[in-house]
Coordinates of C-alpha atoms in Angstrom, one line a residue:
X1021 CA 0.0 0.0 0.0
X1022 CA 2.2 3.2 -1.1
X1023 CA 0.8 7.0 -0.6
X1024 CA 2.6 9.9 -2.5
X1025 CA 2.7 13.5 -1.4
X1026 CA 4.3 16.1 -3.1
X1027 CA 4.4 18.7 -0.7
X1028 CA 6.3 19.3 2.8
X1029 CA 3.1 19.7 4.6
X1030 CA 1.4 17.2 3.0
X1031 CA 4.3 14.9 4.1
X1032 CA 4.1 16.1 7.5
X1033 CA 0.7 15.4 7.6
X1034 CA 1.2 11.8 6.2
X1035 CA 3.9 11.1 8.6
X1036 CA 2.7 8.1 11.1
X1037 CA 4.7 5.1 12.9
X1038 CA 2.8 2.7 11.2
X1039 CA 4.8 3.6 8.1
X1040 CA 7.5 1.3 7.3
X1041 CA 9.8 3.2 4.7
X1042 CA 9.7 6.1 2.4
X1043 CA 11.3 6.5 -1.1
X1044 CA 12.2 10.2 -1.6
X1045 CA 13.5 12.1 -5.2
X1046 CA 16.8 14.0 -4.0
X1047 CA 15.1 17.9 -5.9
X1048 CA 11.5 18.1 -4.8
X1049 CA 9.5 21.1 -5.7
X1050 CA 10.5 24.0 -3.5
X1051 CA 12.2 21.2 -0.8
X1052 CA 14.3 18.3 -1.2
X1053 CA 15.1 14.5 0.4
X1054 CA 17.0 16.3 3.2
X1055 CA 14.2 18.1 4.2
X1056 CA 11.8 15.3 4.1
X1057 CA 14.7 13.2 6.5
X1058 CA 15.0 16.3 8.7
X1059 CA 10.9 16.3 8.8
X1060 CA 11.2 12.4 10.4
X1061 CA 13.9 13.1 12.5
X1062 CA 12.0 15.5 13.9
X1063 CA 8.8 13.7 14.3
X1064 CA 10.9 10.7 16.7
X1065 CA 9.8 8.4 13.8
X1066 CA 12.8 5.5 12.9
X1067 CA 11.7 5.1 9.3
X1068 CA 13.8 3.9 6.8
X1069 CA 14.3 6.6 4.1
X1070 CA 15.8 5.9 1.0
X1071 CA 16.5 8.5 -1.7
X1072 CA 15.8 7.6 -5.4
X1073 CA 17.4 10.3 -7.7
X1074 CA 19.0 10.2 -11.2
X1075 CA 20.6 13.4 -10.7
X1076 CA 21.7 13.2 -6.8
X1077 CA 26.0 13.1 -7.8
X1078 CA 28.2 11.0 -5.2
X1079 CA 28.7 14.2 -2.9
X1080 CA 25.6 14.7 -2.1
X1081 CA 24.5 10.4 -2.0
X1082 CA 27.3 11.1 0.9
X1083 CA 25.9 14.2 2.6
X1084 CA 22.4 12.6 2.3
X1085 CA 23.7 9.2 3.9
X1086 CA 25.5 11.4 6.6
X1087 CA 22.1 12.9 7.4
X1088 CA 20.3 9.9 8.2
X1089 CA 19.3 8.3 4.5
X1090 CA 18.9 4.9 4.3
X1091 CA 20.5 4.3 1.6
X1092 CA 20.3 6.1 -2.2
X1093 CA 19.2 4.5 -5.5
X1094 CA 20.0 6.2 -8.7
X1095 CA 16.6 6.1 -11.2
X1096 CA 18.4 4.2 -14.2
X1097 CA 19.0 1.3 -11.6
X1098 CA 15.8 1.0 -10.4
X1099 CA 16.2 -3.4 -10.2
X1100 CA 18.0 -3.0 -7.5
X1101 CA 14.7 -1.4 -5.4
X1102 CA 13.3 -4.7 -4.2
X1103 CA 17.2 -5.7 -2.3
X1104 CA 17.4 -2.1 -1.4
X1105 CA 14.0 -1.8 0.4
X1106 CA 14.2 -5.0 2.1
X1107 CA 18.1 -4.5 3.3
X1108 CA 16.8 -1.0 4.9
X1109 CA 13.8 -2.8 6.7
X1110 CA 15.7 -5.8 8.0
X1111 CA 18.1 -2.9 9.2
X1112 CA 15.4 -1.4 11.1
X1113 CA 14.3 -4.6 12.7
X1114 CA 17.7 -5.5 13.6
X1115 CA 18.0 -1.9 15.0
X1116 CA 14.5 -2.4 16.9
X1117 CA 15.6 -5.9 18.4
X1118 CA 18.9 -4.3 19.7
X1119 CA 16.9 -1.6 21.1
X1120 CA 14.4 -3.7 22.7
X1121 CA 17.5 -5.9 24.2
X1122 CA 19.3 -3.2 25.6
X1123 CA 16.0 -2.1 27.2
X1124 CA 14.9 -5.5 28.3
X1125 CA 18.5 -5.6 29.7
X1126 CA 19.0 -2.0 31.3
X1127 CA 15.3 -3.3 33.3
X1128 CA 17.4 -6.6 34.2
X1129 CA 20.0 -5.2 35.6
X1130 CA 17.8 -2.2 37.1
X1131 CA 15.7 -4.9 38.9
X1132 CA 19.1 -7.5 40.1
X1133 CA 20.4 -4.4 41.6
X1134 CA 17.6 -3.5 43.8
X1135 CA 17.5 -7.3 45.0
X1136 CA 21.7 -6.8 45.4
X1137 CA 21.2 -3.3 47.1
X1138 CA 18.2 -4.4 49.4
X1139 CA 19.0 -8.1 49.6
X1140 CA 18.9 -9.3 53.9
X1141 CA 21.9 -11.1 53.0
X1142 CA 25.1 -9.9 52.2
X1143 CA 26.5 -10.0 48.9
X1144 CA 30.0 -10.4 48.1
X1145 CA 32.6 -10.6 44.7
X1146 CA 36.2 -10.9 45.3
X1147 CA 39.3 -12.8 44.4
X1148 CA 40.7 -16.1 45.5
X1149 CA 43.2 -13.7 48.0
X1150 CA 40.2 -11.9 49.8
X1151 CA 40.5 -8.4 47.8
X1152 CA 36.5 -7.0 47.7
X1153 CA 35.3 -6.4 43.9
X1154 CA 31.6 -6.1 44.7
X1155 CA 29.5 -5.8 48.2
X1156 CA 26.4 -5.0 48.7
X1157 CA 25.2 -2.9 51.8
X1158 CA 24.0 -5.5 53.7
X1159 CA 27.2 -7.0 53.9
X1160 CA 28.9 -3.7 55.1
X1161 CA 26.0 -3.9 57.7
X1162 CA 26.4 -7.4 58.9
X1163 CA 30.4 -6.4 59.8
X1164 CA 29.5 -3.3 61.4
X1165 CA 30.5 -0.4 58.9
X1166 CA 28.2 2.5 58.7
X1167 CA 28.0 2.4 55.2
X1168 CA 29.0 0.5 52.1
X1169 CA 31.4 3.2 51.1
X1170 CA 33.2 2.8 54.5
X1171 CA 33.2 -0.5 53.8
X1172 CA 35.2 -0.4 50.9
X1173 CA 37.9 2.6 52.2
X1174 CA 38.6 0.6 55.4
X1175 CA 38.5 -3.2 53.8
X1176 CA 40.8 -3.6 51.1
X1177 CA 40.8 -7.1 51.6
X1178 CA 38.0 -9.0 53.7
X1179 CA 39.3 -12.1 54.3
X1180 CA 42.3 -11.3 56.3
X1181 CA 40.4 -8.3 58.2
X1182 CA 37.4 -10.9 59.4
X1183 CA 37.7 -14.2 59.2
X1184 CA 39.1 -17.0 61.4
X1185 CA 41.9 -18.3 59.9
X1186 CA 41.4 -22.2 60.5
X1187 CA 38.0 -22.1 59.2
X1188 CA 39.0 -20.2 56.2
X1189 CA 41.8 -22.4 55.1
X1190 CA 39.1 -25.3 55.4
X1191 CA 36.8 -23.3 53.6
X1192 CA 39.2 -22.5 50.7
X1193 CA 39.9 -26.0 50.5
X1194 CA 36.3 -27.3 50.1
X1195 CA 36.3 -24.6 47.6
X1196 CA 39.0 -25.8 45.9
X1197 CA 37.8 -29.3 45.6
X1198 CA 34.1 -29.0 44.5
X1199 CA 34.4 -25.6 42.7
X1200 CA 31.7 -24.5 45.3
X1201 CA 30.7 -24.5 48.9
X1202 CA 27.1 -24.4 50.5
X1203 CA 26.0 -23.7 54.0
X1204 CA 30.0 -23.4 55.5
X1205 CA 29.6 -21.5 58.8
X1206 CA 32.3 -19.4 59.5
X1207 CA 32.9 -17.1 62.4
X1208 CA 33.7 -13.8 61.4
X1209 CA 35.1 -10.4 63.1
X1210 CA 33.0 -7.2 63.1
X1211 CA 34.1 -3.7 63.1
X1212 CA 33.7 -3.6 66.8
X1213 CA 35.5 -6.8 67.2
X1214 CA 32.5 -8.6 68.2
X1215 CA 32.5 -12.4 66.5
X1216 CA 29.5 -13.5 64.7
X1217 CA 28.2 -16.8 62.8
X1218 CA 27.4 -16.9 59.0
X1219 CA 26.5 -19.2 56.6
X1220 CA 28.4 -19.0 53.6
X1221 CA 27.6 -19.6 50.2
X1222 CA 30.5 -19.2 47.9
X1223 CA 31.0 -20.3 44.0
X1224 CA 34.1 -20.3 41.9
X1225 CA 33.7 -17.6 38.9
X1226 CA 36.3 -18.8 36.4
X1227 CA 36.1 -15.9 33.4
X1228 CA 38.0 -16.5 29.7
X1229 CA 41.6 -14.9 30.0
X1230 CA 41.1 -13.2 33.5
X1231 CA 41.4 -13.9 37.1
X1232 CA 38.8 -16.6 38.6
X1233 CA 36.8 -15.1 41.2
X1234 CA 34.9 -15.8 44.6
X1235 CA 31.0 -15.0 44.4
X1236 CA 28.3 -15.3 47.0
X1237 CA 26.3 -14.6 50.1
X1238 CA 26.5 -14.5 53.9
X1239 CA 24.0 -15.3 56.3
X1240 CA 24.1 -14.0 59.8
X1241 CA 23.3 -17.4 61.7
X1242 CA 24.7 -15.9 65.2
X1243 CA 20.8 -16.2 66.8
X1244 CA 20.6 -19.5 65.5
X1245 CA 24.1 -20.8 67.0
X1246 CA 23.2 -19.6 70.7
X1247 CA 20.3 -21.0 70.3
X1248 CA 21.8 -24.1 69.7
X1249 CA 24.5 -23.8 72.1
X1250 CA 21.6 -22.8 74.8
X1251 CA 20.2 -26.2 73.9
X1252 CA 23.7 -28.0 74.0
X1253 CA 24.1 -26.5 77.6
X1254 CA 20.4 -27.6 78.2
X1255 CA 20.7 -31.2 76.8
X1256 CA 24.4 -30.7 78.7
X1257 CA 22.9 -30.2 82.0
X1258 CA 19.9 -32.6 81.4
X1259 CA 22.2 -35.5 80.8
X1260 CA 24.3 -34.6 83.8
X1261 CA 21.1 -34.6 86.5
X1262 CA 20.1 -37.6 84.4
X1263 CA 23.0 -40.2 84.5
X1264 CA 24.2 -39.3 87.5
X1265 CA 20.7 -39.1 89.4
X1266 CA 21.5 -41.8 92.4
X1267 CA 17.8 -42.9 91.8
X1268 CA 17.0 -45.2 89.0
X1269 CA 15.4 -43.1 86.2
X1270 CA 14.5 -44.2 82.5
X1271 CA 12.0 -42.8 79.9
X1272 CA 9.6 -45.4 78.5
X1273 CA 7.2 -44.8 75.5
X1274 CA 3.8 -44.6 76.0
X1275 CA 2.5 -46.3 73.3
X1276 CA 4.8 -49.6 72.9
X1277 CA 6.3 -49.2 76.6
X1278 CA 9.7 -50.4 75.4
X1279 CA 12.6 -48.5 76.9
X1280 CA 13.8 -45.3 75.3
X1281 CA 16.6 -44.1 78.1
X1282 CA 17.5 -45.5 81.4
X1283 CA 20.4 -43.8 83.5
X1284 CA 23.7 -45.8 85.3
X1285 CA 21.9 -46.1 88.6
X1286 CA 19.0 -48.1 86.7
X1287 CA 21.5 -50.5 85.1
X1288 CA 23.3 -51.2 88.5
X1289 CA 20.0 -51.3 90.4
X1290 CA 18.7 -53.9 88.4
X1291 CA 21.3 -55.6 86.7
X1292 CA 20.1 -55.6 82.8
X1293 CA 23.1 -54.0 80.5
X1294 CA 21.8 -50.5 78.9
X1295 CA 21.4 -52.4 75.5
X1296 CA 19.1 -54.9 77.3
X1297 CA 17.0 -52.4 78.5
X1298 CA 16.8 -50.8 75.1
X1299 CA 15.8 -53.9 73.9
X1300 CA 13.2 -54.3 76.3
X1301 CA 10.0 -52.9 77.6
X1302 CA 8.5 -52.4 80.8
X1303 CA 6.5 -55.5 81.7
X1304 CA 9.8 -57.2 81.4
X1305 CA 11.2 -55.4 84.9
X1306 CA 7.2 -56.6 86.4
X1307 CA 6.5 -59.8 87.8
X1308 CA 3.8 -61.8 85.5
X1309 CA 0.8 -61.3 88.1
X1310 CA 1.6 -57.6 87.8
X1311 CA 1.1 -57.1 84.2
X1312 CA -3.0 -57.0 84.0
X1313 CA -2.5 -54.1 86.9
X1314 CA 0.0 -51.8 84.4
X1315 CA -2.1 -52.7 81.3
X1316 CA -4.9 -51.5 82.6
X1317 CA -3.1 -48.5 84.1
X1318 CA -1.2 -47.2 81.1
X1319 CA -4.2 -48.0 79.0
X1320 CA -6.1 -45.0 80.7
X1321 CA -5.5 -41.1 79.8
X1322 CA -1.9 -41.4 78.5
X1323 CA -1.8 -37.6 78.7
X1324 CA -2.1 -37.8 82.4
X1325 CA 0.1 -35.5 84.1
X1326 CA 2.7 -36.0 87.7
X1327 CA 1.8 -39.5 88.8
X1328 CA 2.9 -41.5 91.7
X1329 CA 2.8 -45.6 92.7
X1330 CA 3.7 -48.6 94.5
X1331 CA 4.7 -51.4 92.6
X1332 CA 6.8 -54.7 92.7
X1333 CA 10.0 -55.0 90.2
X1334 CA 11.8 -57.5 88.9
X1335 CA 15.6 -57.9 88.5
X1336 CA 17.5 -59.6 86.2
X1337 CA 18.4 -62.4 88.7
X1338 CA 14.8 -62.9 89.5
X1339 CA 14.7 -61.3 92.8
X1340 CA 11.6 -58.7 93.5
X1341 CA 12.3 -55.4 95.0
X1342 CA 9.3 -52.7 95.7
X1343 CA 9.5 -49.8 94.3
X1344 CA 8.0 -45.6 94.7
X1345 CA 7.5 -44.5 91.2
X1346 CA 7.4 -41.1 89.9
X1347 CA 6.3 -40.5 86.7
X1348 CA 5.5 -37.6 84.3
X1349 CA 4.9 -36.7 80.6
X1350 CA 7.9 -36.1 78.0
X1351 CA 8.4 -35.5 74.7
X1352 CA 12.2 -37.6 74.2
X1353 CA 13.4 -37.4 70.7
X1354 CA 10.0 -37.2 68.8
X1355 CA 8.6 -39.6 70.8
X1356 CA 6.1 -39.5 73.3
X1357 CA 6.6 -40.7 77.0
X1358 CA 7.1 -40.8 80.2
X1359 CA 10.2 -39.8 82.8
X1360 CA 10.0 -42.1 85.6
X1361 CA 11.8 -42.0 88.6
X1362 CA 12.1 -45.3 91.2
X1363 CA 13.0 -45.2 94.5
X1364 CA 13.7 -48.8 96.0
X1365 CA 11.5 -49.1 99.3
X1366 CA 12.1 -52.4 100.2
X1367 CA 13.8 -52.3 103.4
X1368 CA 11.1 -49.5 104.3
X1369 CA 8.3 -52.1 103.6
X1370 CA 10.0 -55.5 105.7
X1371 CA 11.1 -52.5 108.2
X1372 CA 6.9 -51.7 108.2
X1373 CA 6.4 -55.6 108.4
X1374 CA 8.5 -55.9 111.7
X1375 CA 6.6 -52.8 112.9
X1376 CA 3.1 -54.2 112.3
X1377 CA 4.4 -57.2 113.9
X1378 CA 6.2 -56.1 117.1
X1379 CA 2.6 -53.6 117.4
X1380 CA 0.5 -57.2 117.2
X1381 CA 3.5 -59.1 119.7
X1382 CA 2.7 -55.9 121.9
X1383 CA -1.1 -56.2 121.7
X1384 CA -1.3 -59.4 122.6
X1385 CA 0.9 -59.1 125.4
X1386 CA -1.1 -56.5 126.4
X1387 CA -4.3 -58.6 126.3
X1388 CA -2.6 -61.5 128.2
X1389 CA -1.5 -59.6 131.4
X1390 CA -5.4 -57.7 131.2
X1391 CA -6.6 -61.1 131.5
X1392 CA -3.7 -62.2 134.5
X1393 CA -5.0 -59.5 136.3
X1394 CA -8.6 -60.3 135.8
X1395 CA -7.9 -64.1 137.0
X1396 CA -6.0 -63.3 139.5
X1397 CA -8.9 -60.3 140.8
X1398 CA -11.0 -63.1 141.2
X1399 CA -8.6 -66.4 142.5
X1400 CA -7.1 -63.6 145.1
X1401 CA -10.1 -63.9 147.5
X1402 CA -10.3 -67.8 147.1
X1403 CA -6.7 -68.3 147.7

């Protein structure tokens, strides 16, 4: 579909994006081809403009071309049109692709660097010796510099300003070896000297004729790390008051009853190894006319809280003891069950036994010399 004007205002007028190129004689009544390319210039239209003249001399084909023409075609070579038309339009659309990358990559990059300059984490590039290339300001944050820019005066090279020296030759080595490393935690020095946990991620960069590089993130893991160490020091002090409790103490599970932890004093009290009980459950430690009794115990609310009881236990050699037991829900390892504690009361009970007895011996005794004295009340005065 092809439109002629003749006139500069009619071309003006005709002048829309939807055009896609425009053959223009070099002499024009009262304008020329320069004008017209000046006219699209001016209208922010990239429209391929090609002159077509048979008069237009090589100096001014050059001073045309200079301006912004496509290209130029003399009239007494018209064949070559078709080429010349579609080389100016696949020019354009290579022109409009290269444009439309460069955008599409100038947003890229706009968008990576608001995740690098807001990321949590910091973000680091550097070489294989330490010396910072890249950082974002959450790394600068994380080590205790006011800014990034401080950052960079005061750290030339971050490795052998922050971090422990051990863990960093073990690092470098994993590094080495796999190319990357994932999750390392490595103590590192802040500003103020304080010593903090992360969790580094690190890759080897390697780039075609230059220096390979170090490229990653840091995590700040310190909260995590006393954590744990607050539970080592718990589990710490848990398995101390545990093992060496001088009462027998295990944890049973609820719902299979087999063993899940028994302390020293509970293997020397009864005589079973710590891999027997483990092996075990606790009907094995009652004697068989006990059993029904737990059954029907432990069968009731399992959630129950604080509970206390008399019961008989068997040792390994056979011999029954009596035993307090204190018991109370746990959750051990996942699992849940109950932390009992037994306390042997079998001297108490034959010590109650002798009691009860000596109290019936006395009784009696008691009884007899009442009735003495009632026999002899009455034999007195027949004597």
């Amino acid at each position: 579909q092809a439109r002629r004007v003749d006139t500069q205002e009619d071309f003006v007028a005709a002048l829309t994006s939807e055009i896609d190129i425009i053959l223009a004689d070099y002499r024009l009544p009262e304008w020329t081809g320069a004008d017209a390319i000046g006219e699209v210039k001016r209208a922010g239209f990239d429209i391929p403009l090609i002159i077509v003249s048979g008069t237009i001399g090589e100096e001014n084909a050059a001073a045309v071309m200079k301006q912004g023409a496509s290209d130029y075609l003399l009239k007494d070579r018209l064949a070559r049109l078709g080429p010349t038309v579609g080389h100016a339009l696949e020019e354009r659309r290579l022109r409009h692709e290269r444009v439309a990358m460069a955008e599409a990559l100038a947003r890229a990059e706009a968008r990576y660097r608001s995740i690098f300059e807001r990321a949590r984490e910091g973000i680091l590039q550097m070489t294989p010796t330490g010396v910072i290339l890249a950082a974002n300001p959450a790394l600068a944050r994380l080590l205790g510099y006011a800014s990034l820019e401080q950052f960079r005066r005061e750290v030339p090279s971050f490795l052998a300003c922050h971090a422990d020296e051990a863990r960093l030759e073990k690092m470098q080595q994993g590094l080495q070896a796999a190319g990357f490393v994932e999750g390392f935690e490595l103590p590192l020095h802040r500003r103020d000297g304080a010593v903090i946990w992360v969790s580094v991620n690190l890759q080897i960069v390697e780039e075609r004729g230059g220096e390979p590089r170090y490229e990653g993130t840091l995590e700040d893991i310190s909260d995590r790390k006393r954590a744990e160490e607050a539970l080592r020091q718990s589990e710490e002090r848990y398995r101390l008051l545990f093992e060496n409790n001088p009462l027998p103490m295990w944890v049973y599970e609820i719902g299979s009853l087999r063993f899940l932890a028994v302390n020293e004093s509970t293997v020397l009290h009864y005589g079973f190894s710590r891999a027997e009980f483990l092996g075990m459950t606790i009907k094995q430690i009652r004697p068989e006319e006990d059993i029904p009794a737990l059954l029907k115990l432990v069968a009731g609310d399992r959630s129950a809280g604080p509970a206390s009881s008399e019961w008989r236990h068997r040792r390994k050699d056979g011999s029954i003891i009596h035993a307090e037991v204190i018991s109370r829900p746990i959750e051990f390892n996942g699992h849940a069950g109950r932390l009992v504690v037994a306390s042997d009361i079998t001297e108490k009970k034959l010590l109650e036994q002798r009691f009860l007895q000596a109290q019936r011996l006395e009784s009696i005794g008691m009884l007899a010399a009442g009735i003495a004295h009632d026999l002899n009340n009455v034999l007195a005065p027949i004597v």
